[in-house]
CSV table of C-alpha atoms in Angstrom, one decimal:
chain,number,residue,atom,x,y,z
J,745,ASN,CA,123.7,92.3,78.0
J,746,GLY,CA,125.0,93.6,81.7
J,747,THR,CA,123.9,92.2,84.7
J,748,PRO,CA,121.2,94.3,86.6
J,749,PRO,CA,123.1,95.8,89.8
J,750,ALA,CA,123.0,94.5,92.7
J,751,SER,CA,121.1,94.9,96.5
J,752,GLY,CA,118.7,97.5,94.3
J,753,LYS,CA,116.2,97.8,97.3
J,754,TYR,CA,113.3,100.2,94.5
J,755,LEU,CA,112.2,98.4,91.3
J,756,CYS,CA,109.3,99.3,89.0
J,757,GLU,CA,108.6,99.1,85.5
J,758,PHE,CA,109.6,102.1,82.5
J,759,ASP,CA,108.1,101.9,79.1
J,760,SER,CA,108.8,98.7,78.8
J,761,ALA,CA,112.2,98.3,80.7
J,762,LEU,CA,113.3,97.9,84.1
J,763,VAL,CA,114.1,100.7,86.6
J,764,VAL,CA,116.1,99.6,89.8
J,765,ALA,CA,117.0,102.3,92.4
J,766,GLY,CA,118.0,101.8,96.0
J,767,ILE,CA,121.6,100.2,95.0
J,768,SER,CA,124.0,100.6,98.3
J,769,THR,CA,127.0,100.8,96.7
J,770,ASP,CA,125.6,103.3,94.7
J,771,LYS,CA,122.8,105.7,96.5
J,772,GLY,CA,121.8,108.2,94.1
J,773,ALA,CA,121.3,106.9,91.1
J,774,VAL,CA,118.9,105.8,89.3
J,775,TYR,CA,119.6,102.7,86.3
J,776,ILE,CA,116.7,101.6,83.4
J,777,SER,CA,117.3,98.6,82.1
J,778,GLU,CA,117.8,97.2,78.0
J,779,LYS,CA,114.2,98.4,76.8
J,780,ASN,CA,112.1,94.6,76.8
J,781,ILE,CA,114.9,93.3,78.7
J,782,PRO,CA,114.3,93.1,82.8
J,783,ASP,CA,118.2,92.1,82.9
J,784,ALA,CA,119.9,93.3,80.9
J,785,PHE,CA,122.0,96.5,81.9
J,786,ASN,CA,125.1,97.3,79.7
J,787,ASN,CA,126.4,100.6,80.7
J,788,ASP,CA,127.2,102.1,77.4
J,789,GLY,CA,125.1,105.1,77.9
J,790,LEU,CA,123.1,104.2,74.8
J,791,THR,CA,121.2,100.5,75.7
J,792,ASN,CA,121.5,101.1,79.5
J,793,THR,CA,120.3,104.2,81.1
J,794,ARG,CA,121.6,105.7,84.4
J,795,LEU,CA,120.2,108.6,86.0
J,796,PHE,CA,121.5,110.4,88.5
J,797,PRO,CA,118.9,113.7,89.8
J,798,GLN,CA,120.2,116.1,92.0
J,799,GLY,CA,119.5,117.3,95.8
J,800,PHE,CA,121.0,116.4,99.4
J,801,GLY,CA,120.4,112.4,100.0
J,802,ASP,CA,119.7,108.9,98.6
J,803,ILE,CA,116.8,107.7,96.2
J,804,THR,CA,113.8,107.4,98.3
J,805,GLY,CA,112.1,106.1,96.2
J,806,ILE,CA,110.8,105.1,92.5
J,807,ALA,CA,106.6,104.9,90.7
J,808,SER,CA,106.3,105.0,87.1
J,809,ALA,CA,102.6,106.5,85.1
J,810,LEU,CA,101.7,107.9,82.1
J,811,PHE,CA,100.4,110.9,80.3
J,812,ASN,CA,96.8,110.9,80.0
J,813,ASP,CA,96.6,107.4,80.2
J,814,SER,CA,98.7,107.3,77.5
J,815,GLU,CA,101.0,104.5,76.7
J,816,ILE,CA,103.1,105.4,74.4
J,817,PHE,CA,103.9,108.4,76.8
J,818,PRO,CA,105.3,107.1,80.5
J,819,TYR,CA,107.0,108.7,83.0
J,820,LEU,CA,109.1,108.3,85.4
J,821,VAL,CA,109.1,109.9,89.5
J,822,MET,CA,112.5,109.7,91.7
J,823,PHE,CA,112.5,111.1,95.1
J,824,LYS,CA,114.9,111.9,97.4
J,825,MET,CA,113.9,112.8,101.4
J,826,SER,CA,113.5,116.5,100.0
J,827,SER,CA,112.9,116.6,96.4
J,828,THR,CA,111.4,115.1,93.5
J,829,HIS,CA,112.6,114.1,89.8
J,830,ILE,CA,111.5,113.0,86.4
J,831,TYR,CA,112.3,112.0,83.5
J,832,SER,CA,110.8,110.9,80.1
J,833,VAL,CA,112.1,109.9,77.1
J,834,SER,CA,111.1,112.9,75.0
J,835,GLY,CA,112.1,115.5,77.9
J,836,GLY,CA,114.5,114.4,80.0
J,837,LEU,CA,116.2,114.5,83.4
J,838,SER,CA,114.4,117.2,84.9
J,839,VAL,CA,112.8,118.9,89.0
J,840,LEU,CA,110.0,118.6,90.2
J,841,SER,CA,110.3,119.9,94.0
J,842,LYS,CA,113.4,121.0,95.2
J,843,GLU,CA,111.6,121.2,98.8
J,844,ILE,CA,109.2,118.6,98.7
J,845,GLY,CA,110.3,114.5,98.7
J,846,CYS,CA,109.3,111.3,100.1
J,847,VAL,CA,109.7,109.4,103.2
J,848,SER,CA,108.9,105.9,102.1
J,849,HIS,CA,109.3,103.6,98.7
J,850,ASP,CA,106.8,102.2,100.5
J,851,THR,CA,103.9,105.0,100.5
J,852,ILE,CA,103.9,105.3,97.0
J,853,VAL,CA,100.8,104.3,95.1
J,854,VAL,CA,100.2,104.2,91.5
J,855,GLU,CA,96.4,103.9,90.5
J,856,GLY,CA,95.8,105.1,86.5
J,857,GLY,CA,97.8,108.2,85.9
J,858,ARG,CA,98.3,109.5,89.5
J,859,ILE,CA,101.3,108.9,91.8
J,860,ARG,CA,99.9,109.8,95.8
J,861,PHE,CA,102.8,108.9,98.2
J,862,LEU,CA,104.2,110.6,101.7
J,863,SER,CA,106.3,113.6,102.0
J,864,ALA,CA,107.4,114.7,105.3
J,865,ASP,CA,104.3,117.7,105.9
J,866,GLY,CA,101.6,115.5,104.5
J,867,TRP,CA,100.5,113.8,101.4
J,868,ARG,CA,101.4,114.6,97.8
J,869,GLU,CA,99.2,113.5,94.4
J,870,ILE,CA,101.5,114.1,90.9
J,871,GLU,CA,99.1,113.8,88.0
J,872,ASN,CA,100.4,113.7,84.5
J,873,GLY,CA,103.9,114.8,85.5
J,874,ARG,CA,102.2,117.5,87.7
J,875,PHE,CA,101.5,118.1,91.9
J,876,LEU,CA,97.3,118.4,92.8
J,877,MET,CA,97.8,122.3,93.4
J,878,ILE,CA,95.0,124.4,94.4
J,879,LYS,CA,94.7,128.0,93.6
J,880,THR,CA,95.1,131.1,96.3
J,881,ARG,CA,93.6,134.1,97.0
J,882,ASP,CA,96.0,136.5,94.8
J,883,GLY,CA,94.7,133.9,92.0
J,884,SER,CA,98.1,132.8,91.7
J,885,ARG,CA,98.7,128.2,92.1
J,886,GLN,CA,100.9,126.3,94.9
J,887,ILE,CA,101.0,122.7,95.4
J,888,THR,CA,99.0,121.6,98.1
J,889,THR,CA,98.5,118.4,99.6
J,890,LEU,CA,96.0,115.4,99.8
J,891,GLY,CA,92.4,116.7,101.4
J,892,PHE,CA,93.8,120.3,100.6
J,893,GLY,CA,95.6,120.6,104.3
J,894,LYS,CA,93.0,119.2,106.4
J,895,ILE,CA,94.1,117.2,108.5
J,896,ASP,CA,98.0,118.7,107.2
J,897,ASP,CA,98.1,119.9,111.3
J,898,ILE,CA,99.4,116.1,112.6
J,899,PHE,CA,103.0,117.1,110.1
J,900,ARG,CA,103.2,120.5,111.7
J,901,SER,CA,102.5,121.3,114.5
J,902,PRO,CA,104.7,120.1,118.2
J,903,GLY,CA,102.7,119.3,120.9
J,904,TYR,CA,99.6,118.1,118.8
J,905,ALA,CA,97.0,115.4,119.7
J,906,TYR,CA,97.9,113.2,117.1
J,907,GLU,CA,101.5,114.4,116.0
J,908,VAL,CA,103.5,111.8,114.0
J,909,ASN,CA,106.8,110.7,114.5
J,910,GLN,CA,108.8,112.9,112.5
J,911,ALA,CA,112.2,111.0,113.6
J,912,ASN,CA,110.0,106.9,112.3
J,913,LEU,CA,108.3,108.6,109.2
J,914,ASN,CA,110.6,106.3,107.1
J,915,THR,CA,108.9,103.3,108.4
J,916,ALA,CA,105.2,104.1,107.3
J,917,PHE,CA,103.6,102.5,104.2
J,918,SER,CA,100.2,102.2,102.3
J,919,VAL,CA,98.4,99.8,100.1
J,920,ASN,CA,95.9,100.8,97.9
J,921,TYR,CA,92.4,99.4,98.1
J,922,SER,CA,91.0,100.3,94.5
J,923,LYS,CA,87.2,98.7,94.8
J,924,VAL,CA,86.1,101.3,96.9
J,925,GLY,CA,89.0,104.8,96.0
J,926,HIS,CA,91.0,103.8,99.8
J,927,TYR,CA,94.7,104.8,99.9
J,928,LEU,CA,95.7,104.2,104.0
J,929,THR,CA,98.5,105.0,104.6
J,930,PHE,CA,99.7,103.2,108.4
J,931,LEU,CA,102.4,105.6,109.9
J,932,PRO,CA,103.6,105.8,113.7
J,933,GLU,CA,102.6,109.2,115.9
J,934,ALA,CA,104.5,111.4,118.2
J,935,GLY,CA,105.8,109.2,122.3
J,936,THR,CA,105.9,106.0,119.5
J,937,THR,CA,107.9,103.6,116.9
J,938,THR,CA,104.4,101.1,116.5
J,939,ILE,CA,102.4,101.2,114.5
J,940,ARG,CA,98.2,101.1,115.3
J,941,LYS,CA,97.1,104.3,113.0
J,942,ALA,CA,96.3,104.2,109.5
J,943,TYR,CA,95.0,106.9,107.2
J,944,ASN,CA,92.7,106.7,104.7
J,945,PHE,CA,92.1,108.8,102.1
J,946,GLU,CA,88.6,108.2,99.6
J,947,ARG,CA,88.3,109.2,96.3
J,948,GLU,CA,84.5,110.0,96.5
J,949,VAL,CA,84.2,111.8,99.4
J,950,GLY,CA,88.0,113.6,98.7
J,951,GLY,CA,89.2,113.8,102.5
J,952,PHE,CA,90.4,111.4,105.6
J,953,ARG,CA,88.8,108.6,107.9
J,954,PRO,CA,91.4,107.9,110.9
J,955,PHE,CA,91.6,104.5,111.7
J,956,ASP,CA,92.7,103.2,115.0
J,957,PHE,CA,93.6,99.3,115.5
J,958,ALA,CA,94.9,97.1,118.7
J,959,HIS,CA,97.4,95.6,117.4
J,960,ASN,CA,101.1,95.9,116.4
J,961,LEU,CA,101.2,96.3,112.4
J,962,LEU,CA,104.2,95.8,110.4
J,963,CYS,CA,102.6,95.4,106.6
J,964,ALA,CA,99.9,96.2,104.1
J,965,PHE,CA,99.0,94.7,100.9
J,966,VAL,CA,96.0,93.5,98.1
J,967,GLY,CA,95.4,89.7,97.5
J,968,GLU,CA,92.1,88.1,96.2
J,969,ASP,CA,90.2,86.2,99.4
J,970,ASP,CA,88.1,82.4,98.7
J,971,SER,CA,86.1,84.2,95.8
J,972,GLY,CA,89.0,85.9,93.5
J,973,LEU,CA,87.6,89.4,95.4
J,974,GLU,CA,90.1,92.5,95.8
J,975,THR,CA,90.9,92.7,99.7
J,976,VAL,CA,93.7,94.0,101.5
J,977,TYR,CA,95.8,91.7,105.0
J,978,LEU,CA,97.5,93.6,107.4
J,979,GLY,CA,100.2,91.6,109.4
J,980,THR,CA,101.0,92.4,112.9
J,981,ASP,CA,103.6,91.8,114.9
J,982,THR,CA,102.6,88.8,116.7
J,983,GLY,CA,101.9,86.6,113.3
J,984,TYR,CA,98.3,87.5,112.6
J,985,PHE,CA,96.7,88.6,109.2
J,986,PHE,CA,93.5,90.8,108.9
J,987,THR,CA,91.7,91.8,106.5
J,988,TYR,CA,90.1,94.4,105.1
J,989,SER,CA,87.2,93.8,102.0
J,990,VAL,CA,83.3,95.3,101.2
J,991,SER,CA,83.2,91.5,101.0
J,992,ASN,CA,84.4,90.5,104.9
J,993,ASP,CA,80.7,90.5,107.4
J,994,ARG,CA,80.2,93.5,108.7
J,995,VAL,CA,81.7,92.2,112.4
J,996,ASP,CA,84.9,91.9,114.3
J,997,GLN,CA,87.0,89.5,115.4
J,998,ASP,CA,89.4,88.4,117.9
J,999,VAL,CA,93.0,87.1,117.3
J,1000,ASP,CA,90.9,83.6,118.7
J,1001,GLY,CA,87.7,84.6,116.3
J,1002,ALA,CA,85.5,85.2,118.4
J,1003,ASP,CA,83.6,88.0,117.3
J,1004,VAL,CA,83.6,91.4,118.6
J,1005,VAL,CA,80.1,93.4,119.4
J,1006,PHE,CA,81.4,97.7,118.1
J,1007,ASP,CA,79.8,100.3,117.3
J,1008,ALA,CA,79.2,101.6,113.5
J,1009,TYR,CA,78.1,105.0,113.9
J,1010,ALA,CA,77.1,108.6,111.8
J,1011,ILE,CA,78.5,111.8,113.6
J,1012,LEU,CA,77.7,115.1,112.5
J,1013,ALA,CA,80.1,117.8,112.8
J,1014,PHE,CA,79.2,120.3,115.5
J,1015,MET,CA,76.5,122.8,114.3
J,1016,ALA,CA,76.1,126.3,114.5
J,1017,GLY,CA,74.1,129.7,113.0
J,1018,ASP,CA,75.4,132.7,111.4
J,1019,ASP,CA,75.1,134.7,114.3
J,1020,MET,CA,77.7,134.5,117.0
J,1021,ASP,CA,75.3,137.3,119.3
J,1022,ALA,CA,72.5,134.3,119.6
J,1023,THR,CA,71.1,131.2,120.9
J,1024,TYR,CA,69.1,129.0,118.7
J,1025,ASN,CA,66.2,127.0,119.4
J,1026,TRP,CA,67.4,122.9,118.2
J,1027,GLY,CA,63.7,121.3,117.3
J,1028,ARG,CA,62.5,118.9,115.5
J,1029,LEU,CA,65.2,115.5,114.2
J,1030,VAL,CA,63.8,113.9,110.4
J,1031,VAL,CA,66.1,110.5,109.5
J,1032,ASP,CA,64.8,109.0,106.8
J,1033,ALA,CA,67.1,105.6,107.4
J,1034,LEU,CA,66.9,102.0,105.0
J,1035,SER,CA,64.5,99.6,107.1
J,1036,ASN,CA,66.6,98.1,109.2
J,1037,ALA,CA,65.5,95.2,112.3
J,1038,GLU,CA,67.3,97.1,114.5
J,1039,ASP,CA,68.1,100.0,117.3
J,1040,ILE,CA,69.7,103.0,116.6
J,1041,THR,CA,70.7,105.6,119.7
J,1042,VAL,CA,70.2,109.9,118.7
J,1043,LYS,CA,72.5,111.7,120.9
J,1044,THR,CA,73.2,115.2,121.6
J,1045,TRP,CA,75.8,117.5,122.2
J,1046,VAL,CA,75.7,121.6,122.6
J,1047,ASN,CA,78.0,124.4,123.1
J,1048,GLN,CA,81.2,122.6,121.4
J,1049,ASN,CA,80.9,120.5,125.0
J,1050,LEU,CA,81.4,116.6,124.9
J,1051,GLY,CA,80.6,116.9,128.4
J,1052,THR,CA,77.0,118.0,127.7
J,1053,LEU,CA,76.0,114.5,126.3
J,1054,LYS,CA,72.2,112.9,126.2
J,1055,SER,CA,70.3,110.6,125.0
J,1056,TYR,CA,66.9,110.7,123.9
J,1057,THR,CA,64.2,108.3,123.8
J,1058,TYR,CA,60.6,109.3,121.9
J,1059,GLU,CA,57.2,107.7,121.4
J,1060,PHE,CA,55.6,108.7,118.1
J,1061,PRO,CA,51.3,108.5,117.3
J,1062,ALA,CA,51.9,104.8,114.8
J,1063,PRO,CA,54.9,102.8,116.5
J,1064,THR,CA,54.8,100.4,114.2
J,1065,SER,CA,55.5,102.6,110.6
J,1066,GLY,CA,58.3,104.7,112.2
J,1067,PHE,CA,61.0,104.0,115.4
J,1068,ILE,CA,61.2,105.1,118.6
J,1069,LEU,CA,64.9,106.9,119.0
J,1070,ASP,CA,66.9,104.7,121.3
J,1071,THR,CA,63.9,102.2,122.6
J,1072,SER,CA,62.6,100.6,119.2
J,1073,ALA,CA,63.4,98.4,116.3
J,1074,LEU,CA,63.3,100.1,112.8
J,1075,ASP,CA,60.3,98.8,110.3
J,1076,THR,CA,60.3,95.3,111.8
J,1077,ASP,CA,58.8,92.9,109.7
J,1078,ILE,CA,57.0,96.0,107.6
J,1079,LEU,CA,58.4,96.7,105.1
J,1080,GLY,CA,59.0,93.9,102.6
J,1081,ASP,CA,63.0,93.4,101.3
J,1082,GLY,CA,64.3,95.6,104.0
J,1083,ARG,CA,65.5,98.1,101.3
J,1084,ASP,CA,62.9,100.7,101.3
J,1085,LEU,CA,62.8,104.4,103.1
J,1086,VAL,CA,61.3,104.8,106.6
J,1087,ARG,CA,61.0,108.6,107.9
J,1088,GLY,CA,61.3,108.5,111.3
J,1089,TYR,CA,60.4,111.7,113.8
J,1090,GLY,CA,62.1,112.8,116.9
J,1091,ASP,CA,62.4,116.6,118.4
J,1092,ILE,CA,65.4,117.4,120.8
J,1093,ASN,CA,65.0,120.1,122.6
J,1094,ARG,CA,67.5,121.1,123.1
J,1095,VAL,CA,68.7,125.5,123.4
J,1096,GLY,CA,73.1,126.3,123.0
J,1097,TYR,CA,75.3,127.8,120.2
J,1098,SER,CA,75.6,125.3,118.2
J,1099,ILE,CA,75.0,121.0,118.3
J,1100,ALA,CA,76.6,118.0,117.0
J,1101,ILE,CA,74.4,115.0,116.8
J,1102,GLY,CA,75.8,111.2,116.5
J,1103,LEU,CA,73.1,108.3,115.5
J,1104,TYR,CA,75.0,104.5,117.2
J,1105,LEU,CA,73.6,101.1,116.5
J,1106,THR,CA,75.0,98.4,118.2
J,1107,GLY,CA,75.3,94.8,117.5
J,1108,ASN,CA,77.2,92.5,115.1
J,1109,ASP,CA,76.8,91.8,111.2
J,1110,PHE,CA,74.0,95.5,111.6
J,1111,ASN,CA,74.0,97.9,108.9
J,1112,ILE,CA,73.2,101.1,109.9
J,1113,GLY,CA,71.2,102.0,106.6
J,1114,LEU,CA,71.3,106.0,107.1
J,1115,ARG,CA,69.9,108.3,104.2
J,1116,ARG,CA,70.0,111.3,104.9
J,1117,ALA,CA,68.9,113.6,108.2
J,1118,GLN,CA,68.1,117.3,109.3
J,1119,LEU,CA,66.9,119.0,111.8
J,1120,TYR,CA,64.6,121.8,112.7
J,1121,VAL,CA,66.1,125.0,114.1
J,1122,GLN,CA,64.8,128.1,115.7
J,1123,LYS,CA,66.7,131.5,116.2
J,1124,ASN,CA,66.4,133.3,119.4
J,1125,GLY,CA,68.0,136.3,118.8
J,1126,GLN,CA,70.5,137.8,120.9
J,1127,PRO,CA,71.2,136.7,124.2
J,1128,ASN,CA,72.6,140.6,125.1
């Protein structure tokens, strides 16, 4: 039935056949085996398919997904560095984009009918054979990036603090933690070839959260822990593996297994009023949280200045049923099973054009349990 191509770098399954690409002697071609016979590659043009996507360069990755999640309508996507191509049994081979490609096969993740990958200027998504689109102001539609461009500066702004290392983007790799909808991509930043940074696209919020690590990472993959639960494993250049999972204890550990105290926190973005010609009194802060036996610290900054940090301690008439910011425990031995909502009050009492608020909890195996916060604001009118 014909032998498989030698030294293929990329593999995927498509329409009950095996797809091979990245072949050292045929880098621009994609081979598809006979259906249901993954080691049969007859080059007769009938039982075996050999595709040649147009565009410059070699194949950088392949992936297959389903139209409308239907098993009878699969499609195959083939990437080059600056172009993307699609193939289906009924539609044949065509070009999806002559400008957008994939920097590394290792960044490709397939989830249901979606294919996500890293291009040279941001993360992209293909669903039902089409790129993720956004409607422009003139009513037309154009291809967009994951997160709708909110962090594209790291790819497009030279000298930016978190600029990526464009020359080494081909070393980036991704992993999909489906249990919580996290698509993590690990990539090098400018000035270094090592990888200590990951950008995590979170399905629930539709945006990214950056992760920083104290280790040089080499690989990431999904497996199972001792209980059979889905777990992400991260490999380092020193031979250690770390796990990322909702079943982990809420504590960091060093390479010797010792617990490391760390902060759990929520920082609200700088808030400002609609009137740029006015200042504001930032008054009472009301916080709802799950009952918690540990301290919560509240910090504030004003006027977009991180140098204006202040922390506050507030006392309440009935401290046994409330909490004191910065110093007091929240609902210790009061609310039974520890899952009740508790409301605390405190006065921020700061004046400025804008304010940021941070809520912190420091320790091992703690849960900050915040649900919502409300801040009272009074406008001071026009300062001039």
